[in-house]
Amino acid sequence: MMCVHSGEAIVLIRGARWAAATTTAVCLGLLQGAGAPNGGLPLARPLPSGSAEAAVPGRVGTWNICNPCGSGNDFGRATEIATYAPQVIALQEACVRDVERIRRYLEEVHGLVYRVEYGPVLRNWNRCGGLPWRPGGYGQAILSAAPMTDRVSVEYPDGGSEDRGYLAVTTLVDGRPVRVFNTHLAERRQAEVRAGQVEVLAAEVARHDRAIVLGDFNAVPHAPELAPMWALAPDTDPGCRPSTTGADADGDACTTTTDWDSTFDYVFLRGITPGTHHVRPSPYSDHHLLYTDLE
Protein backbone atom coordinates (compact mmCIF):
# COMPACT_ATOMS: atom_id res chain seq x y z
CA MET A 1 0.00 0.00 0.00
CA MET A 2 1.37 3.43 -0.94
CA CYS A 3 0.99 6.07 1.74
CA VAL A 4 -0.19 9.51 0.64
CA HIS A 5 1.44 12.53 2.29
CA SER A 6 -1.01 14.28 4.60
CA GLY A 7 -0.48 17.70 3.01
CA GLU A 8 -1.40 16.65 -0.55
CA ALA A 9 -4.77 17.79 -1.89
CA ILE A 10 -6.83 15.00 -3.36
CA VAL A 11 -8.80 16.18 -6.36
CA LEU A 12 -10.35 13.03 -7.82
CA ILE A 13 -13.74 11.68 -8.72
CA ARG A 14 -15.88 10.80 -5.74
CA GLY A 15 -15.09 7.10 -5.48
CA ALA A 16 -11.36 7.54 -6.01
CA ARG A 17 -11.34 10.57 -3.74
CA TRP A 18 -12.86 8.52 -0.92
CA ALA A 19 -10.43 5.64 -1.48
CA ALA A 20 -7.43 7.96 -1.57
CA ALA A 21 -8.61 9.82 1.52
CA THR A 22 -9.11 6.55 3.39
CA THR A 23 -5.58 5.48 2.44
CA THR A 24 -4.28 8.83 3.67
CA ALA A 25 -6.05 8.43 7.01
CA VAL A 26 -4.77 4.87 7.50
CA CYS A 27 -1.22 5.83 6.56
CA LEU A 28 -1.25 8.80 8.91
CA GLY A 29 -2.37 6.53 11.71
CA LEU A 30 0.49 4.12 10.96
CA LEU A 31 3.06 6.89 10.65
CA GLN A 32 1.94 8.85 13.70
CA GLY A 33 0.95 6.00 15.97
CA ALA A 34 -2.09 5.79 18.18
CA GLY A 35 -0.54 7.99 20.82
CA ALA A 36 0.59 10.74 18.43
CA PRO A 37 -0.87 14.26 18.74
CA ASN A 38 -4.28 14.55 17.02
CA GLY A 39 -4.32 10.79 16.46
CA GLY A 40 -4.24 11.10 12.65
CA LEU A 41 -7.32 11.57 10.47
CA PRO A 42 -10.60 9.72 10.95
CA LEU A 43 -11.48 7.18 8.29
CA ALA A 44 -13.45 8.73 5.45
CA ARG A 45 -16.80 7.36 4.35
CA PRO A 46 -18.35 7.80 0.92
CA LEU A 47 -20.26 11.04 0.57
CA PRO A 48 -23.97 10.79 -0.28
CA SER A 49 -24.93 10.16 -3.88
CA GLY A 50 -25.05 13.40 -5.85
CA SER A 51 -22.44 15.17 -3.71
CA ALA A 52 -20.33 17.82 -5.39
CA GLU A 53 -17.01 16.65 -6.82
CA ALA A 54 -15.24 19.99 -6.24
CA ALA A 55 -16.13 23.47 -5.03
CA VAL A 56 -19.14 24.53 -7.09
CA PRO A 57 -18.67 27.85 -8.93
CA GLY A 58 -21.30 30.39 -7.93
CA ARG A 59 -22.45 28.41 -4.88
CA VAL A 60 -22.40 30.32 -1.57
CA GLY A 61 -23.63 29.22 1.83
CA THR A 62 -24.06 30.09 5.47
CA TRP A 63 -24.13 27.90 8.56
CA ASN A 64 -24.27 28.58 12.28
CA ILE A 65 -22.28 25.54 13.40
CA CYS A 66 -23.55 25.82 17.00
CA ASN A 67 -21.34 26.36 20.01
CA PRO A 68 -21.75 24.55 22.26
CA CYS A 69 -23.22 21.51 20.50
CA GLY A 70 -20.94 18.88 22.00
CA SER A 71 -17.36 18.08 21.11
CA GLY A 72 -15.83 16.03 18.31
CA ASN A 73 -18.19 17.31 15.60
CA ASP A 74 -15.59 18.93 13.33
CA PHE A 75 -15.17 15.86 11.13
CA GLY A 76 -18.94 15.65 10.68
CA ARG A 77 -19.15 19.38 9.98
CA ALA A 78 -16.44 19.06 7.34
CA THR A 79 -18.36 16.18 5.74
CA GLU A 80 -21.52 18.31 5.61
CA ILE A 81 -19.66 21.14 3.88
CA ALA A 82 -17.91 18.72 1.50
CA THR A 83 -21.26 17.23 0.49
CA TYR A 84 -22.43 20.55 -0.99
CA ALA A 85 -18.97 22.12 -1.56
CA PRO A 86 -19.93 25.80 -1.81
CA GLN A 87 -17.36 28.13 -3.33
CA VAL A 88 -17.84 30.41 -0.31
CA ILE A 89 -19.32 29.49 3.06
CA ALA A 90 -19.81 31.70 6.11
CA LEU A 91 -19.66 30.09 9.55
CA GLN A 92 -21.01 31.60 12.77
CA GLU A 93 -20.34 30.58 16.38
CA ALA A 94 -16.99 29.40 15.07
CA CYS A 95 -13.89 28.76 17.16
CA VAL A 96 -10.60 29.26 15.35
CA ARG A 97 -9.32 25.83 16.42
CA ASP A 98 -12.51 24.13 15.20
CA VAL A 99 -12.30 25.84 11.82
CA GLU A 100 -8.65 24.86 11.49
CA ARG A 101 -9.66 21.22 11.97
CA ILE A 102 -12.59 21.56 9.55
CA ARG A 103 -10.25 22.99 6.89
CA ARG A 104 -7.80 20.16 7.45
CA TYR A 105 -10.49 17.52 7.04
CA LEU A 106 -11.86 19.25 3.95
CA GLU A 107 -8.45 19.21 2.28
CA GLU A 108 -6.90 15.96 3.44
CA VAL A 109 -10.04 13.81 3.54
CA HIS A 110 -12.25 15.37 0.86
CA GLY A 111 -9.74 17.05 -1.46
CA LEU A 112 -11.31 20.52 -1.08
CA VAL A 113 -8.86 23.38 -0.54
CA TYR A 114 -10.27 26.50 1.13
CA ARG A 115 -8.68 29.73 2.28
CA VAL A 116 -10.00 31.16 5.55
CA GLU A 117 -10.45 34.55 7.20
CA TYR A 118 -11.53 34.97 10.82
CA GLY A 119 -13.55 37.63 12.58
CA PRO A 120 -13.30 36.75 16.28
CA VAL A 121 -15.28 38.90 18.70
CA LEU A 122 -14.39 36.94 21.87
CA ARG A 123 -11.49 35.01 23.29
CA ASN A 124 -13.27 32.64 25.55
CA TRP A 125 -11.95 29.53 27.26
CA ASN A 126 -15.44 28.16 27.98
CA ARG A 127 -16.47 28.57 24.35
CA CYS A 128 -13.33 27.48 22.55
CA GLY A 129 -11.01 25.79 25.02
CA GLY A 130 -7.28 26.34 25.04
CA LEU A 131 -5.18 27.31 28.01
CA PRO A 132 -6.85 29.73 30.42
CA TRP A 133 -4.32 32.41 29.52
CA ARG A 134 -4.58 31.66 25.78
CA PRO A 135 -8.29 31.07 25.09
CA GLY A 136 -9.49 30.37 21.60
CA GLY A 137 -10.98 33.01 19.31
CA TYR A 138 -14.76 32.84 18.77
CA GLY A 139 -16.93 34.58 16.20
CA GLN A 140 -17.24 34.45 12.41
CA ALA A 141 -15.19 32.73 9.71
CA ILE A 142 -15.36 32.75 5.91
CA LEU A 143 -14.05 29.85 3.85
CA SER A 144 -13.44 30.59 0.17
CA ALA A 145 -12.02 28.50 -2.65
CA ALA A 146 -10.61 31.71 -4.18
CA PRO A 147 -8.18 34.11 -2.47
CA MET A 148 -9.67 36.81 -0.23
CA THR A 149 -8.54 40.41 0.12
CA ASP A 150 -9.49 43.58 2.01
CA ARG A 151 -10.53 41.77 5.17
CA VAL A 152 -12.44 43.89 7.67
CA SER A 153 -13.62 42.62 11.05
CA VAL A 154 -15.98 44.90 12.99
CA GLU A 155 -17.40 44.44 16.46
CA TYR A 156 -20.80 46.08 16.91
CA PRO A 157 -20.88 48.93 19.47
CA ASP A 158 -23.53 47.03 21.42
CA GLY A 159 -23.42 43.24 21.18
CA GLY A 160 -26.26 42.60 23.60
CA SER A 161 -25.72 39.71 25.99
CA GLU A 162 -22.60 38.62 24.08
CA ASP A 163 -20.16 40.44 21.80
CA ARG A 164 -21.22 40.27 18.15
CA GLY A 165 -19.89 41.64 14.87
CA TYR A 166 -19.40 41.13 11.16
CA LEU A 167 -16.56 39.99 8.91
CA ALA A 168 -16.19 41.22 5.32
CA VAL A 169 -13.85 40.20 2.50
CA THR A 170 -13.56 40.63 -1.24
CA THR A 171 -13.28 37.42 -3.23
CA LEU A 172 -14.21 35.86 -6.56
CA VAL A 173 -17.54 34.09 -6.89
CA ASP A 174 -17.88 32.32 -10.23
CA GLY A 175 -14.97 34.39 -11.50
CA ARG A 176 -16.38 37.82 -10.59
CA PRO A 177 -15.29 39.99 -7.66
CA VAL A 178 -17.85 40.53 -4.92
CA ARG A 179 -17.91 41.84 -1.36
CA VAL A 180 -18.95 39.07 1.05
CA PHE A 181 -20.25 39.78 4.56
CA ASN A 182 -20.73 37.32 7.41
CA THR A 183 -22.60 38.40 10.53
CA HIS A 184 -24.20 37.06 13.69
CA LEU A 185 -26.68 39.40 15.36
CA ALA A 186 -27.75 39.62 19.01
CA GLU A 187 -29.88 36.90 20.56
CA ARG A 188 -33.52 36.56 19.62
CA ARG A 189 -35.09 38.52 22.49
CA GLN A 190 -32.85 41.57 21.92
CA ALA A 191 -34.59 43.22 18.97
CA GLU A 192 -33.57 46.75 19.96
CA VAL A 193 -29.90 45.75 20.02
CA ARG A 194 -30.22 44.03 16.64
CA ALA A 195 -31.74 47.18 15.17
CA GLY A 196 -28.57 49.10 15.99
CA GLN A 197 -26.42 46.31 14.60
CA VAL A 198 -28.34 46.20 11.32
CA GLU A 199 -27.88 49.95 10.90
CA VAL A 200 -24.10 49.52 11.18
CA LEU A 201 -24.08 46.57 8.78
CA ALA A 202 -26.46 48.08 6.22
CA ALA A 203 -24.45 51.31 6.03
CA GLU A 204 -21.39 49.31 4.97
CA VAL A 205 -23.28 47.02 2.58
CA ALA A 206 -24.78 50.09 0.85
CA ARG A 207 -21.28 51.15 -0.24
CA HIS A 208 -21.05 48.18 -2.62
CA ASP A 209 -22.93 47.60 -5.87
CA ARG A 210 -22.33 43.85 -5.65
CA ALA A 211 -22.53 42.23 -2.24
CA ILE A 212 -23.50 38.95 -0.60
CA VAL A 213 -24.61 39.20 3.04
CA LEU A 214 -24.62 35.87 4.87
CA GLY A 215 -25.38 35.03 8.44
CA ASP A 216 -27.56 34.29 11.42
CA PHE A 217 -29.71 37.37 12.01
CA ASN A 218 -31.65 35.87 14.95
CA ALA A 219 -34.82 37.49 13.58
CA VAL A 220 -37.75 36.32 11.45
CA PRO A 221 -38.30 38.06 8.10
CA HIS A 222 -41.02 40.49 9.21
CA ALA A 223 -39.02 41.70 12.24
CA PRO A 224 -38.81 45.51 12.05
CA GLU A 225 -35.06 45.56 12.71
CA LEU A 226 -34.39 43.78 9.39
CA ALA A 227 -36.07 46.51 7.32
CA PRO A 228 -32.76 48.23 6.34
CA MET A 229 -31.46 44.94 4.93
CA TRP A 230 -34.64 44.28 2.94
CA ALA A 231 -34.37 47.80 1.51
CA LEU A 232 -30.89 46.99 0.17
CA ALA A 233 -31.13 43.40 -0.99
CA PRO A 234 -33.60 40.52 -1.37
CA ASP A 235 -33.04 37.14 0.20
CA THR A 236 -32.16 34.22 -2.06
CA ASP A 237 -35.36 32.40 -1.03
CA PRO A 238 -37.90 33.60 -3.64
CA GLY A 239 -40.82 33.02 -1.29
CA CYS A 240 -39.20 34.78 1.64
CA ARG A 241 -40.19 38.42 2.05
CA PRO A 242 -41.32 40.50 5.01
CA SER A 243 -44.97 39.82 5.70
CA THR A 244 -47.15 42.74 4.69
CA THR A 245 -49.31 42.25 7.78
CA GLY A 246 -46.73 40.97 10.23
CA ALA A 247 -49.15 38.20 11.13
CA ASP A 248 -47.04 35.38 9.73
CA ALA A 249 -44.24 34.67 12.21
CA ASP A 250 -41.92 33.52 9.44
CA GLY A 251 -42.84 35.86 6.60
CA ASP A 252 -44.41 34.74 3.35
CA ALA A 253 -43.57 31.08 2.65
CA CYS A 254 -40.01 31.22 3.99
CA THR A 255 -38.14 27.95 4.35
CA THR A 256 -37.31 27.49 8.03
CA THR A 257 -33.61 27.31 8.88
CA THR A 258 -33.54 26.13 12.50
CA ASP A 259 -34.55 23.10 14.52
CA TRP A 260 -37.29 25.17 16.18
CA ASP A 261 -38.91 25.98 12.79
CA SER A 262 -37.92 29.63 12.51
CA THR A 263 -36.19 31.48 9.70
CA PHE A 264 -33.12 33.15 11.17
CA ASP A 265 -30.47 32.53 8.48
CA TYR A 266 -30.26 34.51 5.23
CA VAL A 267 -28.36 35.01 1.99
CA PHE A 268 -29.07 38.63 1.03
CA LEU A 269 -27.96 39.46 -2.52
CA ARG A 270 -27.22 43.00 -3.72
CA GLY A 271 -26.71 43.42 -7.45
CA ILE A 272 -26.66 39.64 -7.95
CA THR A 273 -29.36 37.36 -9.36
CA PRO A 274 -30.26 34.32 -7.23
CA GLY A 275 -30.70 30.87 -8.68
CA THR A 276 -31.85 27.86 -6.72
CA HIS A 277 -31.59 27.80 -2.93
CA HIS A 278 -31.38 24.84 -0.58
CA VAL A 279 -31.77 24.32 3.18
CA ARG A 280 -30.21 21.16 4.63
CA PRO A 281 -30.83 20.09 8.27
CA SER A 282 -27.79 18.67 10.02
CA PRO A 283 -27.23 16.53 13.12
CA TYR A 284 -24.22 18.71 13.97
CA SER A 285 -26.04 21.98 14.65
CA ASP A 286 -29.38 23.44 15.68
CA HIS A 287 -29.22 25.58 12.52
CA HIS A 288 -29.55 24.17 9.01
CA LEU A 289 -26.89 24.61 6.34
CA LEU A 290 -28.25 27.08 3.78
CA TYR A 291 -26.73 27.48 0.32
CA THR A 292 -27.66 29.00 -3.02
CA ASP A 293 -26.48 28.65 -6.58
CA LEU A 294 -26.24 32.10 -8.13
CA GLU A 295 -27.18 32.96 -11.70
Coordinates of C-alpha atoms in Angstrom, one line a residue:
M1 CA 0.0 0.0 0.0
M2 CA 1.4 3.4 -0.9
C3 CA 1.0 6.1 1.7
V4 CA -0.2 9.5 0.6
H5 CA 1.4 12.5 2.3
S6 CA -1.0 14.3 4.6
G7 CA -0.5 17.7 3.0
E8 CA -1.4 16.6 -0.6
A9 CA -4.8 17.8 -1.9
I10 CA -6.8 15.0 -3.4
V11 CA -8.8 16.2 -6.4
L12 CA -10.3 13.0 -7.8
I13 CA -13.7 11.7 -8.7
R14 CA -15.9 10.8 -5.7
G15 CA -15.1 7.1 -5.5
A16 CA -11.4 7.5 -6.0
R17 CA -11.3 10.6 -3.7
W18 CA -12.9 8.5 -0.9
A19 CA -10.4 5.6 -1.5
A20 CA -7.4 8.0 -1.6
A21 CA -8.6 9.8 1.5
T22 CA -9.1 6.6 3.4
T23 CA -5.6 5.5 2.4
T24 CA -4.3 8.8 3.7
A25 CA -6.0 8.4 7.0
V26 CA -4.8 4.9 7.5
C27 CA -1.2 5.8 6.6
L28 CA -1.3 8.8 8.9
G29 CA -2.4 6.5 11.7
L30 CA 0.5 4.1 11.0
L31 CA 3.1 6.9 10.7
Q32 CA 1.9 8.9 13.7
G33 CA 1.0 6.0 16.0
A34 CA -2.1 5.8 18.2
G35 CA -0.5 8.0 20.8
A36 CA 0.6 10.7 18.4
P37 CA -0.9 14.3 18.7
N38 CA -4.3 14.6 17.0
G39 CA -4.3 10.8 16.5
G40 CA -4.2 11.1 12.7
L41 CA -7.3 11.6 10.5
P42 CA -10.6 9.7 11.0
L43 CA -11.5 7.2 8.3
A44 CA -13.5 8.7 5.5
R45 CA -16.8 7.4 4.3
P46 CA -18.3 7.8 0.9
L47 CA -20.3 11.0 0.6
P48 CA -24.0 10.8 -0.3
S49 CA -24.9 10.2 -3.9
G50 CA -25.1 13.4 -5.9
S51 CA -22.4 15.2 -3.7
A52 CA -20.3 17.8 -5.4
E53 CA -17.0 16.7 -6.8
A54 CA -15.2 20.0 -6.2
A55 CA -16.1 23.5 -5.0
V56 CA -19.1 24.5 -7.1
P57 CA -18.7 27.9 -8.9
G58 CA -21.3 30.4 -7.9
R59 CA -22.4 28.4 -4.9
V60 CA -22.4 30.3 -1.6
G61 CA -23.6 29.2 1.8
T62 CA -24.1 30.1 5.5
W63 CA -24.1 27.9 8.6
N64 CA -24.3 28.6 12.3
I65 CA -22.3 25.5 13.4
C66 CA -23.5 25.8 17.0
N67 CA -21.3 26.4 20.0
P68 CA -21.8 24.5 22.3
C69 CA -23.2 21.5 20.5
G70 CA -20.9 18.9 22.0
S71 CA -17.4 18.1 21.1
G72 CA -15.8 16.0 18.3
N73 CA -18.2 17.3 15.6
D74 CA -15.6 18.9 13.3
F75 CA -15.2 15.9 11.1
G76 CA -18.9 15.6 10.7
R77 CA -19.2 19.4 10.0
A78 CA -16.4 19.1 7.3
T79 CA -18.4 16.2 5.7
E80 CA -21.5 18.3 5.6
I81 CA -19.7 21.1 3.9
A82 CA -17.9 18.7 1.5
T83 CA -21.3 17.2 0.5
Y84 CA -22.4 20.6 -1.0
A85 CA -19.0 22.1 -1.6
P86 CA -19.9 25.8 -1.8
Q87 CA -17.4 28.1 -3.3
V88 CA -17.8 30.4 -0.3
I89 CA -19.3 29.5 3.1
A90 CA -19.8 31.7 6.1
L91 CA -19.7 30.1 9.6
Q92 CA -21.0 31.6 12.8
E93 CA -20.3 30.6 16.4
A94 CA -17.0 29.4 15.1
C95 CA -13.9 28.8 17.2
V96 CA -10.6 29.3 15.3
R97 CA -9.3 25.8 16.4
D98 CA -12.5 24.1 15.2
V99 CA -12.3 25.8 11.8
E100 CA -8.6 24.9 11.5
R101 CA -9.7 21.2 12.0
I102 CA -12.6 21.6 9.6
R103 CA -10.2 23.0 6.9
R104 CA -7.8 20.2 7.5
Y105 CA -10.5 17.5 7.0
L106 CA -11.9 19.3 4.0
E107 CA -8.5 19.2 2.3
E108 CA -6.9 16.0 3.4
V109 CA -10.0 13.8 3.5
H110 CA -12.2 15.4 0.9
G111 CA -9.7 17.1 -1.5
L112 CA -11.3 20.5 -1.1
V113 CA -8.9 23.4 -0.5
Y114 CA -10.3 26.5 1.1
R115 CA -8.7 29.7 2.3
V116 CA -10.0 31.2 5.5
E117 CA -10.4 34.5 7.2
Y118 CA -11.5 35.0 10.8
G119 CA -13.5 37.6 12.6
P120 CA -13.3 36.7 16.3
V121 CA -15.3 38.9 18.7
L122 CA -14.4 36.9 21.9
R123 CA -11.5 35.0 23.3
N124 CA -13.3 32.6 25.6
W125 CA -11.9 29.5 27.3
N126 CA -15.4 28.2 28.0
R127 CA -16.5 28.6 24.4
C128 CA -13.3 27.5 22.5
G129 CA -11.0 25.8 25.0
G130 CA -7.3 26.3 25.0
L131 CA -5.2 27.3 28.0
P132 CA -6.8 29.7 30.4
W133 CA -4.3 32.4 29.5
R134 CA -4.6 31.7 25.8
P135 CA -8.3 31.1 25.1
G136 CA -9.5 30.4 21.6
G137 CA -11.0 33.0 19.3
Y138 CA -14.8 32.8 18.8
G139 CA -16.9 34.6 16.2
Q140 CA -17.2 34.4 12.4
A141 CA -15.2 32.7 9.7
I142 CA -15.4 32.8 5.9
L143 CA -14.0 29.8 3.9
S144 CA -13.4 30.6 0.2
A145 CA -12.0 28.5 -2.7
A146 CA -10.6 31.7 -4.2
P147 CA -8.2 34.1 -2.5
M148 CA -9.7 36.8 -0.2
T149 CA -8.5 40.4 0.1
D150 CA -9.5 43.6 2.0
R151 CA -10.5 41.8 5.2
V152 CA -12.4 43.9 7.7
S153 CA -13.6 42.6 11.1
V154 CA -16.0 44.9 13.0
E155 CA -17.4 44.4 16.5
Y156 CA -20.8 46.1 16.9
P157 CA -20.9 48.9 19.5
D158 CA -23.5 47.0 21.4
G159 CA -23.4 43.2 21.2
G160 CA -26.3 42.6 23.6
S161 CA -25.7 39.7 26.0
E162 CA -22.6 38.6 24.1
D163 CA -20.2 40.4 21.8
R164 CA -21.2 40.3 18.1
G165 CA -19.9 41.6 14.9
Y166 CA -19.4 41.1 11.2
L167 CA -16.6 40.0 8.9
A168 CA -16.2 41.2 5.3
V169 CA -13.8 40.2 2.5
T170 CA -13.6 40.6 -1.2
T171 CA -13.3 37.4 -3.2
L172 CA -14.2 35.9 -6.6
V173 CA -17.5 34.1 -6.9
D174 CA -17.9 32.3 -10.2
G175 CA -15.0 34.4 -11.5
R176 CA -16.4 37.8 -10.6
P177 CA -15.3 40.0 -7.7
V178 CA -17.9 40.5 -4.9
R179 CA -17.9 41.8 -1.4
V180 CA -18.9 39.1 1.0
F181 CA -20.2 39.8 4.6
N182 CA -20.7 37.3 7.4
T183 CA -22.6 38.4 10.5
H184 CA -24.2 37.1 13.7
L185 CA -26.7 39.4 15.4
A186 CA -27.7 39.6 19.0
E187 CA -29.9 36.9 20.6
R188 CA -33.5 36.6 19.6
R189 CA -35.1 38.5 22.5
Q190 CA -32.8 41.6 21.9
A191 CA -34.6 43.2 19.0
E192 CA -33.6 46.7 20.0
V193 CA -29.9 45.8 20.0
R194 CA -30.2 44.0 16.6
A195 CA -31.7 47.2 15.2
G196 CA -28.6 49.1 16.0
Q197 CA -26.4 46.3 14.6
V198 CA -28.3 46.2 11.3
E199 CA -27.9 49.9 10.9
V200 CA -24.1 49.5 11.2
L201 CA -24.1 46.6 8.8
A202 CA -26.5 48.1 6.2
A203 CA -24.5 51.3 6.0
E204 CA -21.4 49.3 5.0
V205 CA -23.3 47.0 2.6
A206 CA -24.8 50.1 0.8
R207 CA -21.3 51.1 -0.2
H208 CA -21.1 48.2 -2.6
D209 CA -22.9 47.6 -5.9
R210 CA -22.3 43.8 -5.7
A211 CA -22.5 42.2 -2.2
I212 CA -23.5 39.0 -0.6
V213 CA -24.6 39.2 3.0
L214 CA -24.6 35.9 4.9
G215 CA -25.4 35.0 8.4
D216 CA -27.6 34.3 11.4
F217 CA -29.7 37.4 12.0
N218 CA -31.7 35.9 14.9
A219 CA -34.8 37.5 13.6
V220 CA -37.7 36.3 11.5
P221 CA -38.3 38.1 8.1
H222 CA -41.0 40.5 9.2
A223 CA -39.0 41.7 12.2
P224 CA -38.8 45.5 12.0
E225 CA -35.1 45.6 12.7
L226 CA -34.4 43.8 9.4
A227 CA -36.1 46.5 7.3
P228 CA -32.8 48.2 6.3
M229 CA -31.5 44.9 4.9
W230 CA -34.6 44.3 2.9
A231 CA -34.4 47.8 1.5
L232 CA -30.9 47.0 0.2
A233 CA -31.1 43.4 -1.0
P234 CA -33.6 40.5 -1.4
D235 CA -33.0 37.1 0.2
T236 CA -32.2 34.2 -2.1
D237 CA -35.4 32.4 -1.0
P238 CA -37.9 33.6 -3.6
G239 CA -40.8 33.0 -1.3
C240 CA -39.2 34.8 1.6
R241 CA -40.2 38.4 2.0
P242 CA -41.3 40.5 5.0
S243 CA -45.0 39.8 5.7
T244 CA -47.2 42.7 4.7
T245 CA -49.3 42.2 7.8
G246 CA -46.7 41.0 10.2
A247 CA -49.2 38.2 11.1
D248 CA -47.0 35.4 9.7
A249 CA -44.2 34.7 12.2
D250 CA -41.9 33.5 9.4
G251 CA -42.8 35.9 6.6
D252 CA -44.4 34.7 3.3
A253 CA -43.6 31.1 2.6
C254 CA -40.0 31.2 4.0
T255 CA -38.1 28.0 4.4
T256 CA -37.3 27.5 8.0
T257 CA -33.6 27.3 8.9
T258 CA -33.5 26.1 12.5
D259 CA -34.6 23.1 14.5
W260 CA -37.3 25.2 16.2
D261 CA -38.9 26.0 12.8
S262 CA -37.9 29.6 12.5
T263 CA -36.2 31.5 9.7
F264 CA -33.1 33.1 11.2
D265 CA -30.5 32.5 8.5
Y266 CA -30.3 34.5 5.2
V267 CA -28.4 35.0 2.0
F268 CA -29.1 38.6 1.0
L269 CA -28.0 39.5 -2.5
R270 CA -27.2 43.0 -3.7
G271 CA -26.7 43.4 -7.5
I272 CA -26.7 39.6 -7.9
T273 CA -29.4 37.4 -9.4
P274 CA -30.3 34.3 -7.2
G275 CA -30.7 30.9 -8.7
T276 CA -31.9 27.9 -6.7
H277 CA -31.6 27.8 -2.9
H278 CA -31.4 24.8 -0.6
V279 CA -31.8 24.3 3.2
R280 CA -30.2 21.2 4.6
P281 CA -30.8 20.1 8.3
S282 CA -27.8 18.7 10.0
P283 CA -27.2 16.5 13.1
Y284 CA -24.2 18.7 14.0
S285 CA -26.0 22.0 14.7
D286 CA -29.4 23.4 15.7
H287 CA -29.2 25.6 12.5
H288 CA -29.6 24.2 9.0
L289 CA -26.9 24.6 6.3
L290 CA -28.3 27.1 3.8
Y291 CA -26.7 27.5 0.3
T292 CA -27.7 29.0 -3.0
D293 CA -26.5 28.6 -6.6
L294 CA -26.2 32.1 -8.1
E295 CA -27.2 33.0 -11.7

